Amino acid sequence: MIASTAAELDSRRIEQKERIGLSHFVEEVGLMFEAVGLPRMAGRIFGWLLIANPPHQSMGDLVEVLQASKGSISTMTRLLIQISLIERVSLPGQRRDYFQIKPHAWSQLTQQRMTQITAFRQLAERGLNLLSDQPPQLRQRLQEMHDMHAFLEKEMPLLDQRWQQEQQRLTERLSTGQPHLTSSSELLPIPVSKSPRTETPEPKL
Amino acid sequence: MIASTAAELDSRRIEQKERIGLSHFVEEVGLMFEAVGLPRMAGRIFGWLLIANPPHQSMGDLVEVLQASKGSISTMTRLLIQISLIERVSLPGQRRDYFQIKPHAWSQLTQQRMTQITAFRQLAERGLNLLSDQPPQLRQRLQEMHDMHAFLEKEMPLLDQRWQQEQQRLTERLSTGQPHLTSSSELLPIPVSKSPRTETPEPKL
DNA sequence: CTGAATGTTCAGTACTTACTGAACAAGGTG
DNA sequence: CACCTTGTTCAGTAAGTACTGAACATTCAG
């Protein structure tokens, strides 16, 4: 099996090139995740799940493709599931579990942002209390901080709502009839286990 | 000067209590800044400038209040100026410079967020190119990522615009006639120096 | 000019945190 | 039951980065 046809070699070169393109993509998603405060490896996993074929991948797949340790993959998939960016799915008759991008994953990130905005608004309120006996001139800085985030708190959900409508419009353009990946296969999403860990993060310090 | 009146002691206790409240506030702004990917010390500076009286503070003030090194303050104020969250001001007849919160600082943070959104949209496009010969089902994940961020790219500026209007409405409620902190005093903002460093970051590696 | 006040730069450190790898569960399968 | 496959947990490390402190500029005062 030493000799290969020209076609085979060519096909391999193309595959090679694509592999490089794909891993670059994965790496960049990793960097973007870091930019929004999430671990790079979580971004790599998410990036790979964005382009993987099939869209559901096992832990073993991820370990191999991303050249990372089992431990890291296990921890990071758990994180991604916890923030609802991916979900765990199982195939009938298969022992191992698979991971795939969760529908509306991106709205979930917006949700996280909302939490931050609320925190900023509350912080502004605390500041205004501290300066309660000061003249309005001095309080103006905090008032602006407060009003801005109160505004966003009101508007962001509306924006997200409008996005959901827009998206429905967009997806109905072409793929009428096959509404979603999950339902197009025999994949079953596994509900997130409400383990005690979720509510009480540190059982033993 | 060993004896003090009860009133003096009381006033000191109150001051002490307020100092604690203020430094808690400063610390929490620091934590929030970390949550959005900026150095904690930058957040502390910004936090202090939100509540300081007067609103403009010198490097020496910051070093003392925040118990940080001159080096750290210098570096972080530079960072904050670069991302337009604060500005450097000078007083006539005063040698040293002062820093204060820049008007519309918060819109600036939104601006930073826009950059990220654009990066995400471009990344989605790269992914779609990589999967250009794949069936729509597989491309759907990236298509959603793309559409979502394209949507936000379109809508966020409009939102910010509406915020500017809203803000004007809100500030006109009370403080009619004194539109802004800067103009209410003899403070002169110092324009950001367009040093070569800005365009070519690493002159000598 | 000398000295003081103000500000910058940068080498070294201290700290945080992601990641590895190995030991440990938990099922299935023969 | 022994054994393999799949997945989790955790101690230790590796790597990145914010921060310190000291040396170095710069400008003003006497």
Short mmCIF file of C-alpha atoms (C1' of nucleotides) in Angstrom, two decimals:
data_model
loop_
_atom_site.label_atom_id
_atom_site.label_comp_id
_atom_site.label_asym_id
_atom_site.label_seq_id
_atom_site.Cartn_x
_atom_site.Cartn_y
_atom_site.Cartn_z
CA MET A 1 0.00 0.00 0.00
CA ILE A 2 2.86 2.38 -0.70
CA ALA A 3 1.78 3.60 -4.10
CA SER A 4 -1.18 5.96 -4.37
CA THR A 5 -3.03 7.36 -7.31
CA ALA A 6 -2.69 11.04 -8.12
CA ALA A 7 -6.35 11.48 -7.32
CA GLU A 8 -5.87 10.02 -3.88
CA LEU A 9 -2.93 12.28 -3.16
CA ASP A 10 -4.88 15.28 -4.36
CA SER A 11 -7.85 14.39 -2.22
CA ARG A 12 -5.56 14.00 0.77
CA ARG A 13 -4.01 17.38 0.16
CA ILE A 14 -7.45 18.91 0.06
CA GLU A 15 -8.44 17.15 3.26
CA GLN A 16 -5.26 18.36 4.89
CA LYS A 17 -5.96 21.90 3.83
CA GLU A 18 -9.51 21.71 5.13
CA ARG A 19 -8.36 20.24 8.43
CA ILE A 20 -6.07 23.23 8.87
CA GLY A 21 -8.89 25.62 8.05
CA LEU A 22 -11.18 23.89 10.49
CA SER A 23 -8.69 23.86 13.34
CA HIS A 24 -7.95 27.54 12.75
CA PHE A 25 -11.64 28.20 13.06
CA VAL A 26 -11.80 26.19 16.29
CA GLU A 27 -8.86 28.09 17.69
CA GLU A 28 -10.40 31.46 16.92
CA VAL A 29 -13.66 30.57 18.58
CA GLY A 30 -11.50 29.68 21.57
CA LEU A 31 -9.97 33.13 21.54
CA MET A 32 -13.35 34.83 21.24
CA PHE A 33 -14.60 32.87 24.21
CA GLU A 34 -11.65 34.12 26.21
CA ALA A 35 -12.56 37.65 25.17
CA VAL A 36 -15.99 37.23 26.76
CA GLY A 37 -14.55 35.66 29.90
CA LEU A 38 -14.97 31.95 29.28
CA PRO A 39 -12.15 29.36 29.23
CA ARG A 40 -10.45 28.89 25.90
CA MET A 41 -11.01 25.16 25.91
CA ALA A 42 -14.75 25.69 26.32
CA GLY A 43 -14.57 27.84 23.20
CA ARG A 44 -12.64 25.15 21.32
CA ILE A 45 -15.30 22.59 22.14
CA PHE A 46 -18.07 24.95 21.11
CA GLY A 47 -16.19 25.86 17.94
CA TRP A 48 -15.77 22.26 16.94
CA LEU A 49 -19.41 21.49 17.61
CA LEU A 50 -20.29 24.35 15.28
CA ILE A 51 -18.63 22.67 12.30
CA ALA A 52 -18.47 18.98 13.21
CA ASN A 53 -20.07 16.33 11.02
CA PRO A 54 -22.15 14.83 12.48
CA PRO A 55 -23.18 17.69 14.76
CA HIS A 56 -23.10 15.44 17.80
CA GLN A 57 -19.69 14.41 19.08
CA SER A 58 -18.57 12.10 21.86
CA MET A 59 -16.04 12.92 24.55
CA GLY A 60 -13.61 10.60 22.81
CA ASP A 61 -14.07 12.52 19.57
CA LEU A 62 -13.40 15.81 21.33
CA VAL A 63 -10.32 14.47 23.12
CA GLU A 64 -8.90 13.31 19.81
CA VAL A 65 -9.78 16.31 17.65
CA LEU A 66 -8.87 18.98 20.18
CA GLN A 67 -5.82 17.14 21.51
CA ALA A 68 -6.89 17.80 25.06
CA SER A 69 -7.11 15.67 28.17
CA LYS A 70 -10.25 13.79 29.16
CA GLY A 71 -10.35 15.78 32.37
CA SER A 72 -10.40 19.07 30.59
CA ILE A 73 -13.13 17.98 28.17
CA SER A 74 -15.23 16.62 31.00
CA THR A 75 -14.96 19.82 33.02
CA MET A 76 -15.58 22.14 30.11
CA THR A 77 -18.53 20.24 28.67
CA ARG A 78 -20.07 20.40 32.12
CA LEU A 79 -19.53 24.15 32.15
CA LEU A 80 -21.03 24.56 28.67
CA ILE A 81 -24.04 22.51 29.65
CA GLN A 82 -24.48 24.52 32.81
CA ILE A 83 -24.68 27.78 30.87
CA SER A 84 -26.95 26.14 28.29
CA LEU A 85 -24.65 26.51 25.30
CA ILE A 86 -24.55 22.79 24.54
CA GLU A 87 -26.62 19.77 25.51
CA ARG A 88 -25.89 16.13 26.16
CA VAL A 89 -27.68 13.71 23.85
CA SER A 90 -27.85 9.95 23.72
CA LEU A 91 -28.39 7.59 20.80
CA PRO A 92 -30.49 4.48 21.27
CA GLY A 93 -28.33 1.40 21.70
CA GLN A 94 -25.18 3.46 22.19
CA ARG A 95 -23.42 3.46 25.51
CA ARG A 96 -21.62 6.73 25.31
CA ASP A 97 -23.15 10.17 25.34
CA TYR A 98 -22.78 12.89 22.76
CA PHE A 99 -22.68 16.65 22.89
CA GLN A 100 -24.16 19.12 20.48
CA ILE A 101 -24.90 22.81 20.21
CA LYS A 102 -28.12 23.70 21.94
CA PRO A 103 -30.79 25.50 19.92
CA HIS A 104 -30.80 29.23 20.75
CA ALA A 105 -27.40 28.93 22.38
CA TRP A 106 -26.62 32.51 21.43
CA SER A 107 -29.63 33.97 23.15
CA GLN A 108 -28.24 32.28 26.21
CA LEU A 109 -25.11 34.41 25.99
CA THR A 110 -27.31 37.51 25.78
CA GLN A 111 -28.98 36.25 28.91
CA GLN A 112 -25.62 36.14 30.69
CA ARG A 113 -25.04 39.70 29.58
CA MET A 114 -28.33 40.71 31.11
CA THR A 115 -27.14 39.44 34.47
CA GLN A 116 -24.14 41.73 34.22
CA ILE A 117 -26.30 44.69 33.29
CA THR A 118 -28.48 44.11 36.32
CA ALA A 119 -25.40 43.91 38.51
CA PHE A 120 -24.22 47.25 37.14
CA ARG A 121 -27.59 48.87 37.77
CA GLN A 122 -27.63 47.61 41.35
CA LEU A 123 -24.09 48.81 41.87
CA ALA A 124 -25.10 52.26 40.67
CA GLU A 125 -27.94 52.26 43.16
CA ARG A 126 -25.57 51.39 45.98
CA GLY A 127 -23.37 54.27 44.92
CA LEU A 128 -26.28 56.67 44.83
CA ASN A 129 -27.19 55.65 48.36
CA LEU A 130 -23.65 56.37 49.50
CA LEU A 131 -23.91 59.85 47.99
CA SER A 132 -27.47 60.41 49.15
CA ASP A 133 -26.55 63.61 50.98
CA GLN A 134 -24.46 65.05 48.15
CA PRO A 135 -25.60 67.65 45.61
CA PRO A 136 -27.08 66.38 42.30
CA GLN A 137 -24.00 67.55 40.42
CA LEU A 138 -21.90 64.94 42.17
CA ARG A 139 -24.53 62.25 41.85
CA GLN A 140 -24.93 62.79 38.12
CA ARG A 141 -22.17 60.32 37.20
CA LEU A 142 -23.89 57.50 39.05
CA GLN A 143 -27.31 58.60 37.89
CA GLU A 144 -26.21 58.22 34.29
CA MET A 145 -24.72 54.80 35.05
CA HIS A 146 -28.00 53.79 36.62
CA ASP A 147 -30.29 55.14 33.93
CA MET A 148 -28.22 53.56 31.16
CA HIS A 149 -28.38 50.10 32.64
CA ALA A 150 -32.03 50.42 33.62
CA PHE A 151 -32.67 51.35 30.00
CA LEU A 152 -30.80 48.28 28.75
CA GLU A 153 -32.57 46.08 31.25
CA LYS A 154 -35.84 47.19 29.75
CA GLU A 155 -34.79 47.07 26.11
CA MET A 156 -32.64 43.96 25.79
CA PRO A 157 -35.46 41.48 26.36
CA LEU A 158 -37.51 43.26 23.71
CA LEU A 159 -34.57 43.06 21.35
CA ASP A 160 -34.19 39.35 22.00
CA GLN A 161 -37.89 38.90 21.41
CA ARG A 162 -37.65 40.66 18.07
CA TRP A 163 -34.68 38.44 17.22
CA GLN A 164 -36.71 35.31 17.87
CA GLN A 165 -39.33 36.56 15.39
CA GLU A 166 -36.70 37.55 12.86
CA GLN A 167 -35.04 34.17 13.16
CA GLN A 168 -38.26 32.34 12.57
CA ARG A 169 -38.77 34.40 9.45
CA LEU A 170 -35.25 33.62 8.25
CA THR A 171 -35.30 29.89 8.87
CA GLU A 172 -38.69 29.53 7.23
CA ARG A 173 -37.12 30.80 4.00
CA LEU A 174 -35.59 27.48 2.99
CA SER A 175 -35.87 24.61 5.43
CA THR A 176 -39.64 24.32 5.67
CA GLY A 177 -40.65 21.07 7.24
CA GLN A 178 -37.47 20.11 9.06
CA PRO A 179 -37.59 22.57 11.94
CA HIS A 180 -34.55 21.41 13.86
CA LEU A 181 -31.49 19.19 13.94
CA THR A 182 -32.55 17.19 16.95
CA SER A 183 -35.91 16.24 15.61
CA SER A 184 -34.46 15.26 12.23
CA SER A 185 -32.61 12.33 13.78
CA GLU A 186 -33.31 9.82 16.51
CA LEU A 187 -31.24 11.81 19.04
CA LEU A 188 -32.69 12.24 22.50
CA PRO A 189 -31.57 15.22 24.58
CA ILE A 190 -30.75 14.20 28.15
CA PRO A 191 -32.31 16.57 30.66
CA VAL A 192 -29.83 18.39 32.88
CA SER A 193 -29.58 16.48 36.14
CA LYS A 194 -30.62 18.70 39.02
CA SER A 195 -27.80 17.42 41.20
CA PRO A 196 -27.27 19.05 44.62
CA ARG A 197 -24.08 20.53 43.16
CA THR A 198 -26.12 22.96 41.09
CA GLU A 199 -27.65 24.67 44.09
CA THR A 200 -24.84 24.16 46.62
CA PRO A 201 -21.61 24.56 44.66
CA GLU A 202 -19.02 23.73 47.37
CA PRO A 203 -20.02 20.69 49.47
CA LYS A 204 -16.62 20.18 51.02
CA LEU A 205 -14.05 22.91 51.20
CA MET B 1 -4.81 67.72 71.32
CA ILE B 2 -5.60 64.43 73.05
CA ALA B 3 -9.10 65.18 74.21
CA SER B 4 -11.89 65.37 71.67
CA THR B 5 -15.49 66.38 71.99
CA ALA B 6 -18.19 63.77 71.69
CA ALA B 7 -19.37 65.43 68.50
CA GLU B 8 -15.95 65.12 66.98
CA LEU B 9 -15.70 61.45 67.85
CA ASP B 10 -19.14 60.84 66.46
CA SER B 11 -18.31 62.62 63.25
CA ARG B 12 -15.18 60.55 62.93
CA ARG B 13 -17.09 57.34 63.43
CA ILE B 14 -19.47 58.36 60.71
CA GLU B 15 -16.64 59.24 58.40
CA GLN B 16 -15.05 55.88 59.12
CA LYS B 17 -18.29 54.09 58.31
CA GLU B 18 -18.67 56.01 55.07
CA ARG B 19 -15.08 55.31 54.11
CA ILE B 20 -15.79 51.59 54.47
CA GLY B 21 -18.92 51.87 52.36
CA LEU B 22 -17.07 53.76 49.70
CA SER B 23 -14.17 51.35 49.51
CA HIS B 24 -16.59 48.44 49.29
CA PHE B 25 -18.18 50.16 46.36
CA VAL B 26 -14.80 50.69 44.73
CA GLU B 27 -13.92 47.06 45.23
CA GLU B 28 -17.13 45.85 43.67
CA VAL B 29 -16.69 47.99 40.60
CA GLY B 30 -13.27 46.36 40.36
CA LEU B 31 -14.87 42.93 40.37
CA MET B 32 -17.41 43.92 37.74
CA PHE B 33 -14.64 45.18 35.52
CA GLU B 34 -12.93 41.83 35.83
CA ALA B 35 -16.18 40.18 34.82
CA VAL B 36 -16.14 42.11 31.56
CA GLY B 37 -12.48 41.36 30.92
CA LEU B 38 -10.74 44.50 32.21
CA PRO B 39 -8.10 44.62 34.95
CA ARG B 40 -9.43 44.92 38.46
CA MET B 41 -7.30 47.96 39.21
CA ALA B 42 -8.78 49.78 36.23
CA GLY B 43 -12.17 49.09 37.75
CA ARG B 44 -11.06 50.41 41.13
CA ILE B 45 -9.91 53.65 39.56
CA PHE B 46 -13.13 54.00 37.63
CA GLY B 47 -15.15 53.15 40.73
CA TRP B 48 -13.41 55.79 42.79
CA LEU B 49 -13.87 58.41 40.09
CA LEU B 50 -17.59 57.63 40.15
CA ILE B 51 -17.94 58.72 43.77
CA ALA B 52 -14.95 60.98 44.41
CA ASN B 53 -15.40 64.55 45.57
CA PRO B 54 -14.26 66.50 43.66
CA PRO B 55 -14.90 64.36 40.55
CA HIS B 56 -11.38 64.99 39.29
CA GLN B 57 -8.57 63.20 41.11
CA SER B 58 -4.81 63.30 40.72
CA MET B 59 -2.50 60.32 40.44
CA GLY B 60 -1.33 61.01 43.97
CA ASP B 61 -4.93 60.91 45.21
CA LEU B 62 -5.52 57.60 43.49
CA VAL B 63 -2.29 56.09 44.82
CA GLU B 64 -3.27 57.05 48.34
CA VAL B 65 -6.95 56.13 48.25
CA LEU B 66 -6.55 52.87 46.38
CA GLN B 67 -3.34 51.87 48.16
CA ALA B 68 -1.75 50.96 44.85
CA SER B 69 1.63 51.65 43.31
CA LYS B 70 2.24 54.66 41.10
CA GLY B 71 3.17 52.29 38.30
CA SER B 72 -0.12 50.49 38.42
CA ILE B 73 -2.13 53.72 38.49
CA SER B 74 -0.14 55.14 35.61
CA THR B 75 -0.63 52.07 33.45
CA MET B 76 -4.31 51.68 34.23
CA THR B 77 -5.23 55.33 33.76
CA ARG B 78 -3.55 55.09 30.36
CA LEU B 79 -5.68 52.05 29.56
CA LEU B 80 -8.87 53.76 30.71
CA ILE B 81 -8.06 56.82 28.64
CA GLN B 82 -7.35 54.66 25.62
CA ILE B 83 -10.77 53.04 25.78
CA SER B 84 -12.37 56.43 26.44
CA LEU B 85 -13.77 55.66 29.87
CA ILE B 86 -11.93 58.52 31.58
CA GLU B 87 -10.17 61.67 30.47
CA ARG B 88 -7.16 63.63 31.63
CA VAL B 89 -7.92 67.19 32.70
CA SER B 90 -5.71 70.03 33.78
CA LEU B 91 -6.39 72.97 36.08
CA PRO B 92 -4.92 76.39 35.34
CA GLY B 93 -1.90 77.09 37.50
CA GLN B 94 -1.66 73.48 38.67
CA ARG B 95 1.29 71.38 37.74
CA ARG B 96 -0.25 67.97 38.04
CA ASP B 97 -2.94 66.45 35.91
CA TYR B 98 -6.27 65.08 37.02
CA PHE B 99 -8.50 62.29 35.83
CA GLN B 100 -12.26 62.17 35.68
CA ILE B 101 -15.03 60.06 34.22
CA LYS B 102 -15.62 60.89 30.59
CA PRO B 103 -19.14 61.87 29.54
CA HIS B 104 -20.91 58.95 27.84
CA ALA B 105 -18.31 56.54 29.17
CA TRP B 106 -20.89 53.77 29.24
CA SER B 107 -21.78 54.09 25.60
CA GLN B 108 -18.11 53.48 25.04
CA LEU B 109 -18.40 50.07 26.69
CA THR B 110 -21.30 49.30 24.36
CA GLN B 111 -19.03 50.28 21.53
CA GLN B 112 -16.46 47.72 22.68
CA ARG B 113 -19.20 45.14 22.74
CA MET B 114 -20.03 46.01 19.13
CA THR B 115 -16.50 45.13 18.12
CA GLN B 116 -16.96 41.69 19.63
CA ILE B 117 -20.26 41.20 17.87
CA THR B 118 -18.66 42.05 14.55
CA ALA B 119 -15.88 39.58 15.27
CA PHE B 120 -18.44 36.87 15.97
CA ARG B 121 -20.30 37.61 12.74
CA GLN B 122 -17.08 37.45 10.74
CA LEU B 123 -16.13 34.22 12.43
CA ALA B 124 -19.48 32.73 11.46
CA GLU B 125 -18.85 33.75 7.88
CA ARG B 126 -15.48 32.03 7.92
CA GLY B 127 -17.15 28.90 9.21
CA LEU B 128 -19.82 29.03 6.53
CA ASN B 129 -17.11 29.26 3.90
CA LEU B 130 -15.44 26.19 5.33
CA LEU B 131 -18.74 24.32 5.08
CA SER B 132 -19.66 25.77 1.71
CA ASP B 133 -20.05 22.34 0.11
CA GLN B 134 -22.08 20.88 2.97
CA PRO B 135 -25.87 20.49 3.09
CA PRO B 136 -27.89 23.34 4.68
CA GLN B 137 -28.74 21.16 7.66
CA LEU B 138 -25.10 21.18 8.74
CA ARG B 139 -24.66 24.85 7.98
CA GLN B 140 -27.68 25.84 10.02
CA ARG B 141 -25.75 26.18 13.27
CA LEU B 142 -23.38 28.72 11.74
CA GLN B 143 -26.17 30.42 9.84
CA GLU B 144 -27.96 31.11 13.11
CA MET B 145 -24.75 32.39 14.67
CA HIS B 146 -24.30 34.68 11.69
CA ASP B 147 -27.86 35.97 11.50
CA MET B 148 -27.98 36.65 15.23
CA HIS B 149 -24.88 38.79 15.20
CA ALA B 150 -25.80 40.53 11.98
CA PHE B 151 -29.09 41.39 13.66
CA LEU B 152 -27.32 42.81 16.70
CA GLU B 153 -24.92 44.73 14.50
CA LYS B 154 -27.89 46.43 12.94
CA GLU B 155 -29.91 46.99 16.10
CA MET B 156 -27.35 47.98 18.74
CA PRO B 157 -26.50 51.34 17.18
CA LEU B 158 -30.20 52.16 17.00
CA LEU B 159 -30.57 51.19 20.64
CA ASP B 160 -27.67 53.41 21.60
CA GLN B 161 -29.21 56.25 19.63
CA ARG B 162 -32.48 55.86 21.47
CA TRP B 163 -30.54 55.85 24.73
CA GLN B 164 -28.93 59.15 23.89
CA GLN B 165 -32.37 60.67 23.37
CA GLU B 166 -33.74 59.11 26.53
CA GLN B 167 -30.77 60.40 28.50
CA GLN B 168 -31.26 63.92 27.24
CA ARG B 169 -34.88 63.71 28.34
CA LEU B 170 -33.86 62.44 31.78
CA THR B 171 -31.11 64.98 32.48
CA GLU B 172 -33.31 67.86 31.37
CA ARG B 173 -35.68 66.97 34.21
CA LEU B 174 -33.68 68.70 36.92
CA SER B 175 -30.35 70.19 35.98
CA THR B 176 -31.49 72.65 33.32
CA GLY B 177 -28.78 75.11 32.49
CA GLN B 178 -25.70 73.24 33.69
CA PRO B 179 -25.35 70.63 30.99
CA HIS B 180 -22.14 69.06 32.15
CA LEU B 181 -19.56 68.70 34.88
CA THR B 182 -16.64 69.86 32.80
CA SER B 183 -18.23 73.10 31.71
CA SER B 184 -19.39 73.89 35.22
CA SER B 185 -15.80 74.39 36.36
CA GLU B 186 -12.61 75.74 34.87
CA LEU B 187 -11.38 72.25 34.00
CA LEU B 188 -9.85 71.79 30.59
CA PRO B 189 -9.86 68.30 29.09
CA ILE B 190 -6.50 67.44 27.58
CA PRO B 191 -6.90 65.90 24.11
CA VAL B 192 -5.52 62.37 23.77
CA SER B 193 -2.02 62.69 22.39
CA LYS B 194 -1.79 61.01 19.01
CA SER B 195 1.63 59.61 19.82
CA PRO B 196 3.25 57.22 17.35
CA ARG B 197 2.65 54.54 19.95
CA THR B 198 -1.06 54.65 19.22
CA GLU B 199 -0.63 53.58 15.61
CA THR B 200 2.53 51.50 15.89
CA PRO B 201 2.34 49.82 19.27
CA GLU B 202 5.78 48.16 19.45
CA PRO B 203 8.59 50.46 18.30
CA LYS B 204 11.38 48.38 19.83
CA LEU B 205 10.88 44.73 20.62
"C1'" DC C 1 22.51 74.36 38.88
"C1'" DT C 2 20.48 71.50 42.71
"C1'" DG C 3 16.56 69.59 44.57
"C1'" DA C 4 11.66 68.52 44.81
"C1'" DA C 5 7.41 67.13 42.66
"C1'" DT C 6 5.18 64.58 39.16
"C1'" DG C 7 4.86 60.94 35.97
"C1'" DT C 8 6.55 56.81 33.02
"C1'" DT C 9 8.73 52.45 32.08
"C1'" DC C 10 10.07 48.00 33.03
"C1'" DA C 11 12.10 43.89 35.28
"C1'" DG C 12 10.68 40.81 38.64
"C1'" DT C 13 6.91 38.64 41.69
"C1'" DA C 14 2.88 36.98 43.20
"C1'" DC C 15 -1.44 35.23 42.09
"C1'" DT C 16 -4.87 33.26 39.58
"C1'" DT C 17 -6.60 29.75 36.76
"C1'" DA C 18 -6.80 26.58 32.87
"C1'" DC C 19 -5.04 22.24 31.87
"C1'" DT C 20 -2.83 17.66 32.44
"C1'" DG C 21 -2.60 13.07 33.94
"C1'" DA C 22 -3.51 9.63 37.01
"C1'" DA C 23 -6.42 7.54 40.23
"C1'" DC C 24 -10.95 6.48 40.96
"C1'" DA C 25 -16.17 5.36 40.09
"C1'" DA C 26 -19.83 3.12 37.36
"C1'" DG C 27 -21.82 0.35 34.27
"C1'" DG C 28 -21.96 -3.03 30.61
"C1'" DT C 29 -20.16 -7.55 28.38
"C1'" DG C 30 -18.06 -11.81 27.91
"C1'" DC D 1 -16.70 -12.80 38.25
"C1'" DA D 2 -12.89 -10.35 35.65
"C1'" DC D 3 -12.33 -6.87 32.21
"C1'" DC D 4 -13.12 -3.19 29.17
"C1'" DT D 5 -15.32 1.20 28.04
"C1'" DT D 6 -16.86 5.53 29.44
"C1'" DG D 7 -16.74 9.30 32.36
"C1'" DT D 8 -15.51 12.13 36.76
"C1'" DT D 9 -12.58 14.12 40.26
"C1'" DC D 10 -8.65 16.13 41.93
"C1'" DA D 11 -3.80 17.16 43.12
"C1'" DG D 12 -0.08 19.23 40.87
"C1'" DT D 13 1.91 22.29 37.05
"C1'" DA D 14 2.27 25.44 33.64
"C1'" DA D 15 1.28 29.75 31.78
"C1'" DG D 16 -0.47 34.12 31.59
"C1'" DT D 17 -1.05 38.62 33.69
"C1'" DA D 18 -1.91 42.20 37.12
"C1'" DC D 19 0.76 44.53 40.32
"C1'" DT D 20 4.91 46.26 42.85
"C1'" DG D 21 8.90 48.89 43.40
"C1'" DA D 22 12.79 50.98 41.79
"C1'" DA D 23 15.21 53.33 38.29
"C1'" DC D 24 14.66 56.67 34.98
"C1'" DA D 25 12.60 61.00 32.60
"C1'" DT D 26 10.70 65.77 32.91
"C1'" DT D 27 9.47 70.03 34.59
"C1'" DC D 28 9.30 73.67 37.83
"C1'" DA D 29 11.23 76.35 42.10
"C1'" DG D 30 14.61 78.47 44.58
#
